[in-house]
C-alpha cells in the first residue's frame, strides 16, 4: 500500500460505522512523550471500534496492555465480552515478534502467514464488516533494541498486508528514541511508511492556525539554535581531538623515556624512548612486571613501596636490564596518578645516566691518580696566579696549598729566570705546548731543584685559552745519577740504558698526566673530556708497566726498616686495584700473621710489583691470583727468612722461553714490556741473599708459580745495611 503521510491534530482514525461507505486501510504513527498520552489516545481508538461492534487487536507490552484495559474500564467499557467473543485480542509484542523474526530481521513469508491467519480469524467474528482497529508496538521494540532497519522493514510488511486486508493500523514510538541529531533521516523514513503522523503531545494540543504558526517559528528557532550548538560542539570536539592527538604524539615520541605502572607493578604503557633505551619491543615490555627489568630487586621494591605510600621520587638512581643483557644506570622521577583516592598508575620518567656515571667514575679515578702523583701538577691563569696545587707539588716545593694558592708562580722561579715565565705564558696564549723543558726552580726553604716542565694550555668550553697546566718533575736525583754514570765505561753503559728507558717512560707519562689534568679542570664531562680520558687510559696501560720495571735502576739511600709484609702486599695490591678490576680478577691471600722483613720499602715493593704485574697480564679474564707468605728457609743456605709465592691461572710459560726468563730485555709483551722486570727482581733478591724460582707446566698449561725468598737479616754486601 503506497502511503502519503500527513500530520493531523492528534486524533486517531475513527472506526467506521456500518452505514459508512467502504474505506481502504490506513496506517498512522504517533510519537509520544508520556505513556499516559499514548494510552489515552489508544483508549479512544480501540474503545470506539469495540463500541461499534467491530474487532480490535492490540500487540503491545504487558504494561501498556494492562493500562489500556484499566483505562477503558474507567471510561465505562467492559472489555470482557469482546475478549470472550474473540473479537478483541491482546497479544504480547515480544512473543509475537518471535513468531516471524529470523536472524534479526522479519521474515516476509512468516509475517504474512502469521498476520493473515490472525486478521482473518478476528475479522470473522466481527459484528460488522468494517475494518478492524489494530495497534502494534513491535516496531518500537525493534527500534529500542537498535535494530532500526528491521523496524522499517516491519512497517513495510504491514503496508503489504494492507493490500489483502482492510484494517486501521496505529503504530507508536517514544520520542526519546530519537534524541540523536542524526535521527532526522530516521524519522523521515518512518513517516514515509505511514498515511498520517501524530506529533508529540505539546503540538497536538494546538487548536488555532496562529498557535500553529507560532509553534512552527519556535521549532525553526530551536532547530537553528541546535544546528549552531552542534556546529560549535563539533568544532570543540575537533579541537579536543586535535589536542589529544598532539598530546599522544608528544608522549609517544618524547625524547625522554616514560612509562606507567599499575599498583601491582604491571607495566601499562611505555613510549618509544623507553623501549629504545632498553631495547625491547612493546609486547616484550608492556604487560610484564616492572621487577623483570631491574637489576636490583630491593631497589625496585623500594620504588613501588614509596609510590604506594604516595611519595614523589626525584633523582632516584637505579640499574635496569636491557634486552641484550647489559645493565644501564638510570635516574627515575615518578609520582602516582590517583582518581578519587584510588591508585590508577604511576607517571614515571626514565633518564639514561650510564655515560655520566662512567665519566664520573673515570673522573674520580683520574683525580685520585693526579692527587697521588709523585710529580707536581699545578694550574695557573694567564697572569701567572696559581689556581690548583696537588700533593706532589707540596712534596717537591714545600708549600702547602693555603700558602701558594692565589699567589704568583714566580715564588718558585729564581729571580734570574723570571724571563722564562714571560716566554712560557706568551707561548701558552698562542696555543703552543711546551714539552720536557729542563730548568731550575726554588724550594720553599730556598734550595734549588732541577725540574723537567711540561706546560699545556687550558681551554674553556668555547675553546678559548684561560690558563696553563704545568707538570713539574723533580730530576735532581736523575741529574746526580747521570753525572755519576760517567765515571766508568760500565756506568756509562748503564747510563745510556737508563736514559733510553727513561725516555720510553717520560713521553707516555707526560701525555697521561696532561690528559688527566685537563680532564680534572673541565666543569662537566663533555665529548672533548671523554676523548682525553680514552687517550689517558691507553697511555696509562703502557706507562705503568714500563715505570714499575724501570724504577729498579734507582736506589733508595735511606736506611732499612722493619716492614710488615702484609702491609707491603696490601699497598702493592692498591696500585693494581683498577687493573685487577678491569680483568675481574680475584685475589686469594694466605699470609702468616706477624711476618716482617728488614729492608728498604721501595725495593720490596719493586720486587712484588714486578711479579704482580706479570701475574695480572698472564691471568685469564675472571680468573684468580693466589698470594701466600710464610716463614721458611733458603733452599741452598738454609738460612731463615720469608717465602712469598704468587701464582696465576694463565697459559703458563712456553718451553722455549723458560731458559731466557731472567735475561735482560727478553720479553713476550712487545707492546708494553722492556724485558727488565724479572732481571731487576732477580738482581735485587740475590744482592740481599735471597732467591727467585718459578714453576710452569709444559704439557698442561695451568699457570705460573713465582716463588721468592727474603732472608731474615740483610746480606753483608747489600745496600740494606
XYZ file of C-alpha atoms in Angstrom:
721
model
C 0.000 0.000 0.000
C 1.558 3.277 -1.094
C 1.263 5.874 1.627
C 1.252 9.640 1.652
C 1.773 10.779 5.215
C 0.036 13.814 6.644
C 0.287 15.474 10.023
C -3.041 15.645 11.857
C -4.116 17.226 15.102
C -3.587 14.087 17.154
C -6.924 12.332 16.636
C -6.638 8.691 15.571
C -8.781 7.455 12.676
C -12.393 6.880 13.702
C -13.505 3.295 13.114
C -16.338 3.419 10.550
C -19.958 2.626 11.352
C -21.969 0.122 9.324
C -23.655 2.984 7.495
C -20.282 4.489 6.336
C -19.221 3.819 2.750
C -16.389 1.283 2.333
C -12.976 2.659 3.160
C -9.451 1.445 2.467
C -6.882 0.592 5.128
C -4.969 3.307 6.946
C -1.570 3.284 8.691
C -0.828 6.014 11.230
C 2.122 6.631 13.558
C 2.315 8.538 16.827
C 5.429 9.977 18.502
C 4.635 10.354 22.202
C 6.439 11.801 25.205
C 4.427 10.258 28.054
C 2.825 6.803 28.285
C -0.371 8.405 29.556
C -0.765 10.303 26.300
C -0.382 7.090 24.291
C -2.854 5.132 26.471
C -5.443 7.936 26.317
C -5.280 8.016 22.508
C -5.453 4.195 22.282
C -8.480 4.098 24.600
C -10.416 6.374 22.261
C -9.242 4.480 19.160
C -9.842 0.919 20.426
C -12.894 1.837 22.527
C -14.704 3.403 19.541
C -14.101 0.274 17.468
C -15.376 -2.081 20.168
C -18.463 0.078 20.891
C -19.306 -0.008 17.185
C -19.220 -3.819 17.292
C -16.030 -4.040 15.293
C -12.926 -6.079 16.088
C -9.638 -4.863 17.554
C -6.141 -6.225 18.027
C -3.562 -4.783 20.440
C 0.036 -6.082 20.144
C 1.872 -4.287 22.976
C 3.947 -4.678 26.090
C 2.323 -6.109 29.181
C 2.399 -2.730 30.927
C 0.639 -0.982 28.049
C -1.940 -3.769 27.654
C -2.816 -3.614 31.350
C -3.017 0.210 31.345
C -5.274 0.195 28.259
C -7.778 -2.268 29.785
C -7.883 -0.275 33.047
C -8.373 2.970 31.117
C -11.253 1.509 29.063
C -12.858 0.172 32.224
C -12.570 3.615 33.842
C -14.450 5.032 30.853
C -17.274 2.512 31.349
C -16.304 -0.039 28.717
C -16.172 -3.663 29.872
C -13.807 -5.489 27.519
C -14.579 -8.953 28.855
C -17.448 -9.723 26.378
C -15.364 -8.648 23.388
C -12.410 -10.718 24.618
C -14.730 -13.681 25.144
C -16.106 -13.343 21.606
C -12.518 -13.336 20.256
C -13.077 -10.002 18.534
C -10.685 -8.212 20.906
C -7.228 -9.751 21.119
C -4.494 -8.602 23.499
C -1.112 -10.011 22.357
C 2.419 -9.637 23.757
C 4.668 -7.690 21.387
C 7.874 -9.656 22.136
C 6.184 -13.050 21.805
C 4.508 -12.051 18.554
C 7.818 -10.785 17.139
C 9.423 -14.125 17.880
C 6.886 -15.839 15.551
C 8.314 -14.290 12.383
C 11.789 -12.891 13.186
C 14.694 -14.700 11.511
C 18.370 -13.727 12.016
C 17.396 -10.340 13.418
C 15.009 -9.430 10.547
C 11.287 -10.016 9.950
C 10.835 -12.874 7.518
C 8.192 -11.758 4.948
C 6.654 -15.185 4.424
C 6.383 -15.922 8.128
C 4.967 -12.443 8.852
C 2.322 -12.538 6.111
C 1.313 -16.069 7.032
C 1.084 -15.286 10.734
C -0.743 -11.963 10.389
C -3.057 -13.195 7.611
C -4.270 -16.011 9.859
C -4.651 -13.672 12.833
C -6.552 -10.921 10.974
C -8.820 -13.388 9.210
C -9.749 -15.087 12.480
C -10.558 -11.823 14.278
C -12.374 -10.287 11.330
C -14.571 -13.348 11.027
C -16.164 -12.781 14.407
C -16.715 -9.074 13.875
C -20.362 -7.967 14.046
C -19.754 -5.570 11.153
C -17.661 -5.835 8.028
C -15.857 -2.577 8.793
C -12.030 -2.512 9.004
C -10.747 -3.688 12.334
C -8.689 -1.421 14.605
C -5.100 -2.570 15.315
C -2.288 -1.214 17.467
C 1.281 -2.535 17.033
C 4.201 -1.780 19.346
C 6.607 -4.311 17.790
C 8.361 -1.672 15.663
C 9.092 0.406 18.793
C 10.706 -2.611 20.468
C 12.925 -3.219 17.427
C 13.941 0.442 17.344
C 14.738 0.485 21.073
C 16.993 -2.581 20.567
C 18.976 -0.669 17.933
C 17.524 -2.698 15.053
C 16.173 0.281 13.105
C 16.327 -1.385 9.706
C 14.189 -4.249 10.940
C 11.613 -1.752 12.285
C 11.301 -0.005 8.902
C 11.039 -3.392 7.134
C 8.229 -4.400 9.511
C 6.351 -1.146 8.721
C 6.664 -2.016 5.032
C 5.350 -5.529 5.622
C 2.239 -4.085 7.332
C 1.682 -1.991 4.189
C 1.959 -5.112 2.027
C -0.563 -6.837 4.280
C -2.998 -3.930 3.743
C -3.204 -4.927 0.071
C -5.205 -8.028 1.051
C -6.753 -6.996 4.381
C -8.716 -3.942 5.459
C -7.622 -2.511 8.824
C -6.756 0.717 10.584
C -3.229 0.195 11.975
C -1.730 2.546 14.521
C 1.975 2.442 15.493
C 3.716 4.440 18.210
C 7.327 5.350 19.117
C 8.578 7.062 22.296
C 10.108 10.329 21.121
C 13.152 9.838 23.377
C 14.347 7.093 20.996
C 15.220 9.874 18.531
C 17.399 12.132 20.696
C 20.439 11.911 18.447
C 20.963 14.678 15.919
C 21.307 12.101 13.139
C 17.784 10.719 13.772
C 16.085 13.233 11.468
C 16.565 10.915 8.487
C 15.240 8.005 10.539
C 12.039 9.895 11.348
C 11.645 10.724 7.652
C 11.963 7.044 6.805
C 9.275 6.097 9.360
C 6.895 8.843 8.275
C 7.264 7.753 4.659
C 5.698 4.384 5.528
C 2.557 5.917 7.159
C -0.525 7.674 5.821
C -0.677 10.061 8.815
C 1.710 11.229 11.527
C 0.786 12.422 15.010
C 3.440 14.601 16.682
C 4.171 14.793 20.412
C 1.657 15.978 22.978
C 2.825 19.571 23.117
C 1.908 20.032 19.442
C -1.300 18.024 19.285
C -2.833 20.424 21.800
C -2.553 23.310 19.316
C -6.053 24.357 18.150
C -5.641 27.529 16.036
C -3.628 28.438 12.957
C -1.933 31.297 14.819
C -0.739 28.912 17.546
C 0.423 26.513 14.887
C 2.338 29.283 13.066
C 3.983 30.366 16.316
C 4.914 26.787 17.118
C 6.499 26.392 13.694
C 8.574 29.563 14.188
C 9.726 28.343 17.609
C 10.622 24.993 16.101
C 12.626 26.730 13.391
C 14.423 28.820 16.018
C 15.222 25.708 18.089
C 16.427 23.906 15.006
C 18.690 26.802 14.104
C 19.949 27.027 17.681
C 20.592 23.305 17.731
C 22.457 23.467 14.439
C 24.611 26.261 15.827
C 25.227 24.345 19.034
C 26.022 21.208 17.078
C 28.456 23.138 14.896
C 30.140 24.657 17.940
C 30.305 21.297 19.635
C 31.777 19.756 16.512
C 34.421 22.481 16.406
C 35.154 21.997 20.111
C 35.264 18.238 19.631
C 37.633 18.636 16.687
C 39.858 20.922 18.767
C 39.863 18.448 21.647
C 40.631 15.579 19.292
C 43.490 17.570 17.755
C 44.887 18.414 21.165
C 44.537 14.787 22.232
C 46.400 13.666 19.117
C 49.137 16.221 19.769
C 49.411 15.173 23.406
C 49.545 11.493 22.486
C 52.181 12.248 19.873
C 54.156 14.294 22.408
C 54.113 11.464 24.947
C 54.782 8.685 22.458
C 57.645 10.465 20.690
C 59.171 12.421 23.598
C 62.961 12.334 23.809
C 62.829 11.059 27.398
C 61.624 7.610 28.424
C 58.165 7.438 30.026
C 56.037 4.592 31.333
C 53.006 3.844 33.504
C 52.948 1.104 36.114
C 49.873 -0.267 37.905
C 49.732 -0.608 41.677
C 50.675 -4.299 41.406
C 53.796 -3.441 39.372
C 52.455 -4.322 35.907
C 53.694 -2.040 33.112
C 50.633 -0.498 31.445
C 52.255 1.730 28.829
C 55.695 2.829 27.634
C 56.709 5.314 24.959
C 59.201 4.794 22.147
C 62.117 6.376 24.027
C 61.636 3.982 26.955
C 61.527 0.960 24.653
C 64.537 2.193 22.653
C 66.538 2.776 25.846
C 66.082 -0.836 26.945
C 65.885 -2.439 23.503
C 62.519 -4.160 23.956
C 59.557 -4.428 21.614
C 56.185 -3.348 23.073
C 54.900 -6.890 23.729
C 58.183 -7.784 25.460
C 57.824 -4.913 27.937
C 54.227 -3.753 28.286
C 52.123 -6.155 30.349
C 55.154 -7.515 32.203
C 56.057 -6.858 35.841
C 58.485 -3.984 36.374
C 60.762 -6.132 38.568
C 61.716 -8.179 35.486
C 63.680 -5.214 34.154
C 65.504 -4.018 37.281
C 68.957 -5.381 38.120
C 68.495 -4.802 41.863
C 65.232 -6.217 43.220
C 65.440 -4.404 46.603
C 65.692 -1.107 44.730
C 62.574 -1.615 42.590
C 60.652 -2.923 45.601
C 61.592 0.266 47.454
C 60.398 2.332 44.471
C 56.997 0.599 44.418
C 56.650 0.908 48.184
C 57.414 4.641 48.166
C 54.994 5.313 45.315
C 52.337 3.206 47.031
C 52.754 5.488 50.061
C 52.110 8.460 47.751
C 55.721 9.653 47.873
C 57.195 11.505 44.907
C 60.533 10.257 43.606
C 63.088 12.738 42.303
C 66.567 11.869 41.003
C 66.199 8.274 42.227
C 69.066 6.230 40.763
C 68.589 2.611 39.725
C 70.046 -0.011 37.404
C 67.907 -1.542 34.657
C 68.481 -4.609 32.489
C 68.358 -4.214 28.697
C 67.176 -6.832 26.204
C 70.782 -7.739 25.330
C 71.593 -8.427 28.987
C 73.571 -5.230 29.543
C 72.944 -3.005 32.557
C 72.281 0.718 32.299
C 72.223 3.313 35.046
C 69.073 5.460 35.052
C 67.565 8.319 37.018
C 63.876 7.936 37.863
C 61.404 10.757 38.535
C 57.933 9.472 39.348
C 54.659 10.077 41.160
C 51.196 8.465 41.187
C 48.045 9.412 39.303
C 45.069 8.826 41.595
C 41.333 9.156 40.865
C 39.065 9.640 43.884
C 41.954 8.485 46.056
C 42.413 5.244 44.101
C 45.825 4.302 42.676
C 45.450 4.327 38.865
C 49.043 4.269 37.597
C 52.450 5.824 38.107
C 53.809 8.639 35.941
C 57.454 7.706 35.515
C 60.247 9.476 33.608
C 63.426 7.460 32.935
C 66.702 9.235 32.109
C 69.793 7.326 30.987
C 72.803 8.394 33.095
C 75.099 5.487 32.220
C 77.686 7.573 30.397
C 77.550 10.255 33.068
C 78.132 7.672 35.800
C 81.038 6.138 33.906
C 82.510 9.579 33.278
C 82.181 10.485 36.960
C 83.889 7.270 37.988
C 86.658 7.875 35.477
C 86.983 11.458 36.675
C 87.244 10.369 40.318
C 89.768 7.723 39.367
C 91.900 10.118 37.345
C 91.620 12.793 40.020
C 92.930 10.257 42.519
C 95.826 9.460 40.199
C 96.665 13.151 39.882
C 96.465 13.686 43.623
C 98.699 10.695 44.337
C 101.175 11.516 41.569
C 104.815 11.983 42.587
C 105.028 14.850 40.091
C 103.848 18.369 40.772
C 100.654 19.175 38.860
C 99.803 22.862 39.007
C 97.432 25.180 37.151
C 97.690 28.920 36.775
C 95.803 31.668 34.967
C 97.242 33.789 32.163
C 98.598 36.237 34.755
C 100.661 33.521 36.375
C 98.476 33.202 39.523
C 98.371 29.681 40.992
C 94.875 28.132 40.854
C 95.448 24.485 41.832
C 98.146 22.584 43.715
C 98.428 18.815 44.220
C 100.205 16.754 46.881
C 103.171 16.173 44.543
C 103.688 19.923 44.247
C 103.639 20.270 48.026
C 106.184 17.480 48.366
C 108.567 18.898 45.732
C 108.357 22.622 46.521
C 107.442 22.570 50.220
C 104.414 24.898 50.047
C 101.022 23.828 51.417
C 98.011 24.675 49.211
C 96.860 27.507 51.507
C 100.351 29.059 51.260
C 100.537 29.163 47.474
C 97.004 29.300 46.009
C 96.187 32.774 44.716
C 99.866 33.832 44.708
C 102.164 34.293 41.671
C 104.015 31.281 40.279
C 107.209 33.355 40.341
C 107.568 32.334 44.008
C 109.030 29.106 42.591
C 111.284 30.723 39.991
C 114.772 32.105 40.687
C 114.828 35.841 40.001
C 117.294 35.498 37.132
C 114.900 33.090 35.349
C 111.756 35.226 35.523
C 112.124 35.858 31.822
C 111.363 32.150 31.207
C 107.921 32.604 32.735
C 107.180 35.545 30.427
C 108.152 33.473 27.379
C 106.180 30.439 28.615
C 102.978 32.472 29.098
C 103.412 34.021 25.647
C 103.568 30.553 24.066
C 100.549 29.379 26.082
C 98.480 32.390 24.930
C 99.277 31.452 21.325
C 98.085 27.884 21.975
C 101.527 26.240 21.995
C 102.602 23.402 24.280
C 105.983 23.132 25.992
C 107.415 19.619 26.447
C 110.198 18.479 28.779
C 111.698 21.889 29.428
C 114.535 21.347 31.923
C 115.192 24.236 34.258
C 115.696 25.154 37.919
C 113.044 26.046 40.493
C 113.045 27.156 44.140
C 112.015 25.135 47.185
C 110.250 26.973 49.995
C 113.483 26.765 52.030
C 115.474 28.364 49.210
C 117.102 25.215 47.800
C 117.424 24.930 44.031
C 115.630 21.978 42.417
C 116.316 20.551 38.965
C 112.941 20.045 37.247
C 111.531 18.976 33.902
C 108.469 21.005 32.918
C 105.609 20.229 30.586
C 103.156 23.121 30.134
C 99.876 22.965 28.179
C 97.079 25.491 27.537
C 93.782 25.160 29.463
C 90.712 25.933 27.356
C 87.114 26.758 28.239
C 84.009 25.238 26.580
C 84.290 27.621 23.636
C 87.939 26.763 23.042
C 89.306 29.989 24.495
C 92.604 29.737 26.412
C 92.098 30.655 30.063
C 95.204 29.340 31.737
C 98.015 26.790 31.787
C 98.529 23.317 33.231
C 102.060 22.658 34.436
C 103.604 19.297 35.293
C 106.940 19.550 37.096
C 109.112 16.502 37.751
C 111.969 16.615 40.216
C 115.007 15.367 38.258
C 117.619 16.218 40.890
C 118.462 12.584 41.571
C 118.389 11.816 37.863
C 120.917 14.592 37.272
C 123.171 13.220 40.007
C 122.875 9.720 38.580
C 123.666 10.873 35.090
C 126.783 12.661 36.406
C 127.967 9.591 38.326
C 127.453 7.282 35.350
C 130.317 8.995 33.508
C 132.958 7.607 35.972
C 133.405 4.251 34.264
C 132.563 2.628 30.967
C 130.148 0.270 32.742
C 128.376 3.134 34.429
C 128.278 4.955 31.110
C 126.602 1.919 29.508
C 124.082 1.715 32.321
C 123.507 5.454 31.980
C 122.678 5.064 28.317
C 120.338 2.217 29.196
C 118.658 4.265 31.938
C 118.357 7.252 29.616
C 116.728 5.078 26.947
C 114.253 3.580 29.412
C 113.616 6.976 30.987
C 112.793 8.358 27.556
C 110.386 5.474 26.964
C 108.746 6.251 30.288
C 108.749 10.033 30.036
C 106.837 10.542 26.800
C 103.712 8.488 27.599
C 103.774 9.566 31.249
C 103.809 13.240 30.327
C 100.862 12.640 27.999
C 98.905 10.793 30.654
C 99.464 13.462 33.292
C 98.492 16.219 30.891
C 95.306 14.420 29.823
C 94.449 13.738 33.447
C 94.930 17.329 34.426
C 92.860 18.642 31.540
C 90.058 16.223 32.464
C 90.118 17.476 36.061
C 89.755 21.115 35.016
C 86.582 20.589 32.979
C 83.433 21.798 34.830
C 81.427 18.916 33.395
C 82.095 15.832 31.323
C 81.976 16.685 27.645
C 82.814 14.946 24.393
C 86.247 16.525 24.457
C 86.849 15.297 28.005
C 85.811 11.788 27.108
C 88.410 11.838 24.323
C 91.038 12.893 26.862
C 90.006 10.081 29.187
C 90.216 7.486 26.435
C 93.717 8.677 25.475
C 94.789 8.682 29.110
C 93.664 5.087 29.601
C 95.648 3.937 26.579
C 98.806 5.725 27.691
C 98.418 4.646 31.322
C 98.316 0.927 30.461
C 101.619 1.293 28.644
C 103.477 3.555 31.034
C 102.504 1.792 34.275
C 104.251 -1.406 33.236
C 107.384 0.367 31.956
C 107.596 2.627 35.014
C 107.399 -0.242 37.515
C 110.245 -2.105 35.816
C 112.454 0.926 35.250
C 112.309 2.017 38.893
C 114.680 -0.869 39.644
C 117.573 1.211 38.320
C 117.205 3.739 41.124
C 118.238 3.053 44.689
C 116.794 4.436 47.844
C 119.579 5.834 50.049
C 117.505 5.647 53.210
C 118.129 3.094 55.945
C 116.330 -0.302 56.011
C 113.403 -0.600 58.400
C 111.272 -3.416 59.766
C 108.318 -3.789 57.397
C 105.029 -5.591 57.925
C 104.823 -7.944 54.954
C 101.007 -7.869 54.980
C 101.038 -4.055 54.817
C 103.530 -4.009 51.917
C 101.495 -6.552 49.942
C 98.310 -4.560 50.602
C 99.925 -1.347 49.317
C 101.047 -3.121 46.120
C 97.521 -4.509 45.563
C 96.101 -0.979 45.860
C 98.335 0.138 42.988
C 96.874 -2.608 40.803
C 93.265 -2.224 42.027
C 91.836 -0.931 38.764
C 93.823 -3.330 36.613
C 92.523 -6.241 38.697
C 89.020 -4.824 38.485
C 89.181 -4.446 34.695
C 90.042 -8.159 34.287
C 87.638 -9.184 37.080
C 90.474 -10.995 38.872
C 90.026 -12.356 42.396
C 92.880 -12.234 44.940
C 93.292 -15.068 47.413
C 95.646 -14.199 50.297
C 97.247 -16.527 52.811
C 99.741 -14.546 54.923
C 101.055 -15.852 58.206
C 100.395 -13.281 60.931
C 103.270 -11.164 62.189
C 105.624 -11.684 59.215
C 108.211 -8.862 58.906
C 111.328 -8.157 56.854
C 114.214 -5.721 57.421
C 114.547 -3.932 54.110
C 114.003 -0.786 52.095
C 110.280 -0.402 51.445
C 110.784 0.832 47.876
C 112.871 -2.191 46.891
C 110.455 -4.728 48.396
C 107.565 -3.003 46.624
C 109.579 -3.058 43.379
C 110.079 -6.827 43.638
C 106.413 -7.551 44.427
C 105.156 -5.075 41.802
C 107.155 -6.744 39.014
C 105.757 -10.171 39.925
C 102.230 -8.846 40.410
C 102.207 -7.078 37.028
C 103.329 -10.275 35.264
C 100.661 -12.341 37.079
C 97.876 -9.934 36.075
C 98.975 -9.849 32.438
C 99.191 -13.661 32.310
C 95.844 -14.343 34.041
C 92.667 -15.087 32.137
C 89.653 -12.772 32.387
C 87.569 -13.581 35.514
C 90.432 -15.649 36.894
C 92.250 -15.601 40.220
C 95.726 -14.849 41.618
C 96.963 -16.667 44.720
C 99.395 -14.931 47.087
C 100.903 -16.835 50.005
C 103.540 -15.714 52.532
C 105.007 -17.819 55.330
C 108.205 -18.295 57.296
C 110.746 -20.569 55.584
C 114.372 -21.342 54.786
C 116.635 -20.688 51.825
C 116.770 -23.758 49.564
C 120.602 -23.712 49.477
C 121.951 -21.956 52.588
C 119.110 -22.995 54.887
C 119.073 -19.522 56.450
C 115.782 -18.385 57.937
C 113.559 -15.907 56.135
C 110.205 -15.399 54.402
C 108.857 -17.351 51.415
C 106.369 -15.487 49.155
C 104.504 -17.284 46.360
C 102.475 -15.604 43.602
C 100.524 -17.926 41.254
C 98.346 -17.057 38.261
C 95.892 -19.129 36.221
C 97.265 -18.198 32.806
C 98.534 -20.396 30.000
C 101.991 -20.797 31.509
C 105.463 -20.172 30.032
C 106.354 -21.708 26.701
C 109.225 -24.225 26.981
C 111.424 -22.251 24.571
C 111.146 -19.143 26.787
C 111.985 -20.653 30.168
C 115.754 -20.539 29.783
C 115.714 -16.824 28.875
C 113.197 -15.707 31.505
C 115.723 -13.704 33.569
C 117.770 -12.373 30.601
C 117.759 -8.546 30.281
C 115.496 -7.183 27.523
C 113.842 -10.542 26.869
C 110.069 -10.132 26.866
C 106.965 -11.771 25.414
C 104.997 -8.499 25.802
C 106.344 -6.472 22.904
C 103.658 -3.770 23.177
C 104.397 -2.684 26.744
C 107.341 -4.674 28.115
C 111.046 -3.775 28.332
C 112.268 -7.208 29.437
C 113.810 -5.732 32.599
C 111.273 -6.688 35.289
C 112.388 -10.212 36.180
C 116.058 -9.362 35.630
C 115.785 -6.464 38.108
C 113.806 -8.614 40.551
C 116.414 -11.408 40.463
C 119.248 -8.890 40.878
C 117.652 -7.226 43.917
C 116.910 -10.551 45.605
C 120.352 -12.060 45.105
C 122.078 -8.938 46.454
C 120.063 -9.397 49.621
C 120.922 -13.081 49.897
C 117.526 -14.103 48.575
C 116.410 -16.081 45.543
C 113.639 -16.494 42.974
C 112.241 -19.681 41.443
C 109.343 -20.467 39.115
C 107.232 -23.429 38.105
C 105.198 -23.701 34.897
C 103.826 -26.903 33.346
C 104.997 -27.884 29.841
C 102.243 -30.302 28.861
C 99.172 -28.904 30.631
C 99.371 -25.082 30.802
C 97.645 -24.142 34.043
C 99.539 -21.012 35.004
C 102.868 -19.985 36.503
C 104.008 -20.007 40.121
C 106.704 -17.487 41.125
C 108.388 -18.124 44.497
C 110.811 -15.683 46.159
C 112.809 -15.935 49.376
C 113.797 -12.934 51.523
C 116.398 -13.615 54.273
C 115.659 -12.785 57.879
C 118.622 -10.347 58.047
C 120.185 -8.305 55.205
C 123.135 -9.730 53.318
C 126.503 -8.208 54.239
C 127.056 -6.872 50.720
C 123.556 -5.477 50.462
C 122.752 -1.795 50.316
C 120.182 -2.520 53.008
C 122.760 -2.248 55.814
